[in-house]
Amino acid sequence: SMLLSEKVGQLMDWASKRAVIRMNGDKFRRLVKAPPRNYSVVVMFTALQPQRQCVVCKQADEEYQILANSWRYSSAFTNKIFFAAVDFDEGSDVFHMMNMNSAPTFMHFPSKGKPKRADTYDLPVRGFAAEQLARWIADRTDVVIRVIRPPNYAGPLMLGFLLAVIGGLVYLRRNNLDFLYNRNAWAFAALCFVLIMTSGQMWNHIRGPPYAHKNPNTGQVSYIHGSSQAQFVAETHIVLLFNAAVTLGMVLLHEAATSDMEIGKRKIMCVAGIGLVVFFYSWLLSIFKAKYHGYPYR
Ligand SMILES: *[C@@H]1O[C@H](CO)[C@@H](O)[C@H](O)[C@H]1NC(C)=O
């Protein structure tokens, strides 16, 4: 068995290297289970190996890393609480010992005594957002963690874009503000609003997802989130563009059918409209299929 000071020293050493300490069965028994302890440990039991195909584990892990890093780099950081993770493929004995049969599971091991009922995080009810985990930790310990996410520039960018469009319109028509009575201008503004809302900009604003995800092992960047539970900022921009292209195709088709331009131009508009609708709609469907696994149709 280890002395308390040895344990704290060891944990501080690991915590200085990575915010979430990876534990196997041996480390878990010595540093989390065995007394004496004067520190809390939050443990994520998970299964991150690709062959386990646990999509939720990956998402929960990302949030957990955000939480642990927010604590690790905050000015309030102390040796009162540590963040650890046990992967099923590195510590299956721990899973058996804890009688654990689902992943991911978050548990708090208090500095004194055994974990109580409320020390197991209610994941199905509360979700795995870092803010929710922080609230739970504040309940179970006296440690308050302010979650800090990587900055998100999508909101200001979109607002800037809208203001630029409106400013441009006003500038072009500065001598004659009749455009305020122009149905096309209002239709265009309404369309922008719909595209912004249906592509998930509001969701970005509320949840603050990362712009894209870079796989630390392969260096590959993915712009589309692999599940229907979440989306990256880049993804919402892609969806916005595709929706806009489909709409443009529809408008072109409509104009081709109703305007009194010469027939040649209308034919070109018609073909371009069909092309835009067909290609961008099928690309939208491809994104949907990539996110919604098990969609049965080609
Ligand atoms: C726990 O005990 C160790 C060793 O006595 C000490 O260094 C550490 O500061 C203590 N931690 C807390 C949170 O009191």
Coordinates of C-alpha atoms and ligand atoms in Angstrom, one line a residue:
S1 CA 0.0 0.0 0.0
M2 CA 1.1 3.6 -0.6
L3 CA 1.4 6.6 1.7
L4 CA -1.1 9.4 1.1
S5 CA 1.6 11.8 0.2
E6 CA 3.0 9.3 -2.4
K7 CA -0.4 8.9 -3.9
V8 CA -1.1 12.6 -4.2
G9 CA 2.4 13.2 -5.6
Q10 CA 1.9 10.4 -8.2
L11 CA -1.6 11.7 -9.2
M12 CA -0.3 15.3 -9.5
D13 CA 2.5 14.1 -11.7
W14 CA 0.2 12.3 -14.1
A15 CA -2.3 15.2 -14.0
S16 CA 0.4 17.6 -15.1
K17 CA 0.9 15.5 -18.2
R18 CA -2.7 14.8 -19.3
A19 CA -5.9 16.2 -17.9
V20 CA -7.6 12.8 -17.8
I21 CA -5.5 10.0 -16.2
R22 CA -5.7 6.7 -17.9
M23 CA -5.9 3.8 -15.4
N24 CA -5.7 0.1 -15.6
G25 CA -6.9 -2.3 -12.9
D26 CA -3.8 -1.9 -10.8
K27 CA -3.7 1.9 -10.7
F28 CA -7.4 2.0 -10.1
R29 CA -7.2 -0.3 -7.1
R30 CA -4.2 1.5 -5.6
L31 CA -5.2 5.1 -6.2
V32 CA -9.0 5.2 -6.3
K33 CA -10.3 2.2 -4.3
A34 CA -7.8 1.8 -1.5
P35 CA -7.7 4.2 1.6
P36 CA -6.2 6.5 2.7
R37 CA -7.4 9.3 0.4
N38 CA -8.0 12.9 0.9
Y39 CA -9.0 13.6 -2.7
S40 CA -12.0 12.9 -4.9
V41 CA -11.6 11.0 -8.2
V42 CA -14.1 11.2 -11.0
V43 CA -13.8 8.1 -13.2
M44 CA -15.2 7.6 -16.7
F45 CA -15.7 4.0 -17.5
T46 CA -15.6 3.7 -21.2
A47 CA -14.9 1.6 -24.3
L48 CA -13.0 3.7 -26.8
Q49 CA -11.4 1.0 -28.9
P50 CA -12.7 1.2 -32.5
Q51 CA -13.8 -2.5 -32.4
R52 CA -16.2 -1.7 -29.6
Q53 CA -18.1 0.6 -31.9
C54 CA -19.3 2.8 -29.0
V55 CA -20.1 6.1 -30.7
V56 CA -21.5 7.6 -27.5
C57 CA -18.2 6.8 -25.7
K58 CA -16.3 9.0 -28.2
Q59 CA -18.7 11.9 -27.8
A60 CA -18.8 11.6 -24.0
D61 CA -15.0 11.4 -24.0
E62 CA -14.7 14.7 -25.9
E63 CA -16.9 16.4 -23.4
Y64 CA -15.0 14.9 -20.5
Q65 CA -11.7 16.1 -21.9
I66 CA -13.2 19.6 -22.2
L67 CA -14.3 19.4 -18.6
A68 CA -10.9 18.0 -17.3
N69 CA -8.9 20.6 -19.3
S70 CA -11.1 23.4 -18.0
W71 CA -10.2 22.2 -14.5
R72 CA -6.5 21.5 -15.3
Y73 CA -5.8 24.9 -16.7
S74 CA -8.0 26.9 -14.3
S75 CA -6.5 29.1 -11.6
A76 CA -8.5 27.2 -9.0
F77 CA -6.7 23.9 -9.8
T78 CA -5.8 21.9 -6.7
N79 CA -5.1 18.4 -5.6
K80 CA -8.7 18.0 -4.3
I81 CA -10.1 16.3 -7.3
F82 CA -8.6 14.2 -10.2
F83 CA -10.1 13.0 -13.5
A84 CA -9.5 9.5 -14.6
A85 CA -10.7 7.1 -17.2
V86 CA -10.8 3.3 -17.3
D87 CA -11.1 1.7 -20.8
F88 CA -12.8 -1.7 -20.9
D89 CA -9.9 -3.1 -23.0
E90 CA -7.3 -2.0 -20.5
G91 CA -9.1 -2.7 -17.3
S92 CA -11.9 -5.2 -17.8
D93 CA -11.2 -6.5 -14.3
V94 CA -12.3 -3.1 -12.9
F95 CA -15.6 -3.4 -14.8
H96 CA -16.1 -6.8 -13.2
M97 CA -15.2 -5.6 -9.8
M98 CA -17.5 -2.6 -10.0
N99 CA -20.3 -4.8 -11.5
M100 CA -20.5 -2.4 -14.4
N101 CA -22.1 -3.5 -17.6
S102 CA -22.6 -0.3 -19.6
A103 CA -20.3 2.4 -21.0
P104 CA -19.8 5.2 -20.7
T105 CA -20.5 5.6 -17.0
F106 CA -19.2 8.4 -14.8
M107 CA -18.6 7.8 -11.1
H108 CA -17.4 10.0 -8.3
F109 CA -15.2 8.4 -5.6
P110 CA -15.4 10.8 -2.6
S111 CA -12.4 11.6 -0.5
K112 CA -14.1 9.8 2.5
G113 CA -16.2 6.7 2.5
K114 CA -17.7 4.7 -0.3
P115 CA -19.6 6.1 -3.4
K116 CA -23.3 6.6 -2.7
R117 CA -26.1 6.3 -5.2
A118 CA -25.8 9.9 -6.4
D119 CA -22.1 9.4 -7.0
T120 CA -23.0 7.6 -10.2
Y121 CA -23.9 10.1 -12.8
D122 CA -27.3 9.8 -14.3
L123 CA -26.2 9.9 -17.9
P124 CA -29.5 9.0 -19.7
V125 CA -31.3 11.9 -17.9
R126 CA -28.6 14.6 -17.8
G127 CA -26.7 13.9 -21.0
F128 CA -22.9 14.1 -21.2
A129 CA -22.4 17.9 -21.9
A130 CA -19.4 19.1 -19.9
E131 CA -21.5 21.8 -18.2
Q132 CA -23.9 19.1 -16.9
L133 CA -21.0 17.0 -15.6
A134 CA -19.6 20.2 -13.9
R135 CA -22.9 20.8 -12.2
W136 CA -23.0 17.2 -10.9
I137 CA -19.4 17.5 -9.6
A138 CA -20.3 20.8 -7.9
D139 CA -23.1 18.9 -6.2
R140 CA -21.0 16.0 -5.1
T141 CA -17.9 18.0 -4.0
D142 CA -17.2 21.6 -3.3
V143 CA -15.3 22.0 -6.5
V144 CA -16.8 24.5 -9.0
I145 CA -15.5 24.1 -12.6
R146 CA -16.1 26.8 -15.2
V147 CA -16.2 25.0 -18.5
I148 CA -14.2 26.7 -21.2
R149 CA -14.7 25.6 -24.8
P150 CA -12.6 26.4 -27.8
P151 CA -13.9 29.7 -29.2
N152 CA -16.7 29.7 -31.7
Y153 CA -16.7 32.3 -34.4
A154 CA -19.8 31.1 -36.4
G155 CA -22.3 33.5 -34.7
P156 CA -20.4 36.7 -35.2
L157 CA -19.5 35.6 -38.8
M158 CA -23.1 35.0 -39.7
L159 CA -24.3 38.3 -38.2
G160 CA -21.5 40.1 -40.1
F161 CA -22.6 38.4 -43.3
L162 CA -26.2 39.5 -42.8
L163 CA -25.3 43.0 -42.0
A164 CA -23.1 43.1 -45.1
V165 CA -25.9 42.0 -47.3
I166 CA -28.3 44.5 -45.8
G167 CA -25.7 47.3 -45.9
G168 CA -24.9 46.5 -49.5
L169 CA -28.6 46.7 -50.4
V170 CA -29.0 50.0 -48.7
Y171 CA -25.8 51.4 -50.4
L172 CA -26.9 50.3 -53.8
R173 CA -30.3 51.9 -53.4
R174 CA -29.2 54.9 -51.3
N175 CA -31.1 57.4 -53.6
N176 CA -34.3 55.5 -53.6
L177 CA -35.5 53.5 -50.6
D178 CA -38.4 52.0 -52.6
F179 CA -36.7 48.6 -52.1
L180 CA -38.4 48.6 -48.7
Y181 CA -41.5 47.9 -50.7
N182 CA -39.7 45.3 -52.8
R183 CA -41.1 41.8 -52.4
N184 CA -37.9 40.2 -53.7
A185 CA -35.8 41.9 -51.0
W186 CA -38.2 40.7 -48.3
A187 CA -38.3 37.2 -49.7
F188 CA -34.5 37.2 -49.8
A189 CA -34.2 38.3 -46.2
A190 CA -36.8 35.7 -45.1
L191 CA -34.9 33.0 -47.1
C192 CA -31.6 33.9 -45.3
F193 CA -33.4 33.6 -42.0
V194 CA -34.8 30.2 -42.8
L195 CA -31.4 28.9 -44.1
I196 CA -29.7 30.1 -41.0
M197 CA -32.2 28.5 -38.7
T198 CA -32.6 25.2 -40.6
S199 CA -28.9 24.6 -40.9
G200 CA -28.4 24.7 -37.2
Q201 CA -26.7 28.0 -36.5
M202 CA -28.9 28.4 -33.4
W203 CA -27.8 25.0 -32.2
N204 CA -24.1 26.1 -32.7
H205 CA -24.8 29.1 -30.7
I206 CA -26.3 27.1 -27.8
R207 CA -24.0 24.1 -27.7
G208 CA -20.8 25.6 -29.0
P209 CA -19.5 22.6 -30.9
P210 CA -16.0 22.6 -32.3
Y211 CA -15.5 23.8 -35.9
A212 CA -14.2 20.4 -37.1
H213 CA -12.6 17.4 -35.6
K214 CA -9.0 16.4 -36.1
N215 CA -8.1 12.8 -35.3
P216 CA -5.0 13.1 -33.1
N217 CA -3.7 9.7 -34.3
T218 CA -4.2 9.9 -38.0
G219 CA -4.2 13.7 -38.4
Q220 CA -7.4 13.4 -40.5
V221 CA -9.9 16.2 -40.2
S222 CA -13.6 15.4 -40.3
Y223 CA -16.1 18.2 -41.0
I224 CA -19.2 16.0 -40.6
H225 CA -19.9 14.5 -37.2
G226 CA -20.3 10.8 -37.4
S227 CA -23.7 10.6 -35.6
S228 CA -27.0 12.2 -35.7
Q229 CA -26.6 13.3 -32.1
A230 CA -24.3 16.2 -32.9
Q231 CA -22.8 18.4 -35.6
F232 CA -19.7 20.4 -36.2
V233 CA -19.8 24.1 -37.1
A234 CA -18.3 23.4 -40.5
E235 CA -21.1 20.9 -41.1
T236 CA -23.8 23.4 -40.5
H237 CA -22.1 25.7 -43.1
I238 CA -22.0 22.9 -45.6
V239 CA -25.7 22.1 -45.0
L240 CA -26.5 25.8 -45.3
L241 CA -24.7 26.0 -48.7
F242 CA -26.4 22.9 -50.0
N243 CA -29.8 24.1 -48.9
A244 CA -29.2 27.4 -50.6
A245 CA -28.1 25.7 -53.8
V246 CA -31.3 23.5 -53.8
T247 CA -33.4 26.7 -53.3
L248 CA -31.5 28.5 -56.1
G249 CA -32.3 25.6 -58.4
M250 CA -36.0 25.8 -57.5
V251 CA -36.0 29.6 -58.1
L252 CA -34.3 29.1 -61.5
L253 CA -36.9 26.5 -62.5
H254 CA -39.7 28.8 -61.5
E255 CA -38.2 31.7 -63.4
A256 CA -37.7 29.5 -66.5
A257 CA -41.3 28.5 -66.4
T258 CA -42.9 31.9 -65.8
S259 CA -40.6 34.7 -67.1
D260 CA -41.0 36.2 -70.6
M261 CA -37.3 36.0 -71.5
E262 CA -36.2 34.4 -74.8
I263 CA -36.6 30.7 -75.0
G264 CA -32.9 29.9 -75.2
K265 CA -32.1 31.6 -71.9
R266 CA -35.1 29.9 -70.3
K267 CA -33.8 26.5 -71.5
I268 CA -30.4 27.1 -69.9
M269 CA -32.1 28.2 -66.7
C270 CA -34.2 25.1 -66.7
V271 CA -31.2 22.8 -67.1
A272 CA -29.1 24.6 -64.5
G273 CA -32.1 24.5 -62.1
I274 CA -32.5 20.8 -62.5
G275 CA -28.8 20.2 -62.1
L276 CA -28.6 22.2 -58.9
V277 CA -31.6 20.5 -57.3
V278 CA -30.5 17.0 -58.3
F279 CA -26.8 17.3 -57.2
F280 CA -27.2 19.3 -54.1
Y281 CA -30.2 17.4 -52.9
S282 CA -28.4 14.1 -53.3
W283 CA -25.4 15.5 -51.5
L284 CA -27.6 16.5 -48.6
L285 CA -29.0 12.9 -48.6
S286 CA -25.4 11.6 -48.5
I287 CA -24.7 13.7 -45.4
F288 CA -27.8 12.4 -43.8
K289 CA -26.8 8.8 -44.6
A290 CA -23.3 9.3 -43.2
K291 CA -24.8 10.5 -39.9
Y292 CA -27.8 8.2 -39.7
H293 CA -26.3 4.7 -39.7
G294 CA -28.7 2.0 -40.8
Y295 CA -30.7 4.1 -43.3
P296 CA -31.9 1.3 -45.6
Y297 CA -32.0 2.9 -49.0
R298 CA -29.3 3.8 -51.5
Ligands
LIG1 C1 -3.7 15.4 1.1 O1 -2.6 14.9 1.8 C2 -1.4 15.2 1.3 C3 -0.3 14.5 2.1 O2 -0.5 14.8 3.5 C4 -1.2 16.7 1.1 O3 0.1 16.9 0.5 C5 -2.3 17.2 0.3 O4 -2.2 18.6 0.2 C6 -3.6 16.9 0.9 N1 -4.7 17.3 0.0 C7 -5.7 18.0 0.4 C8 -6.7 18.4 -0.6 O5 -5.8 18.4 1.6

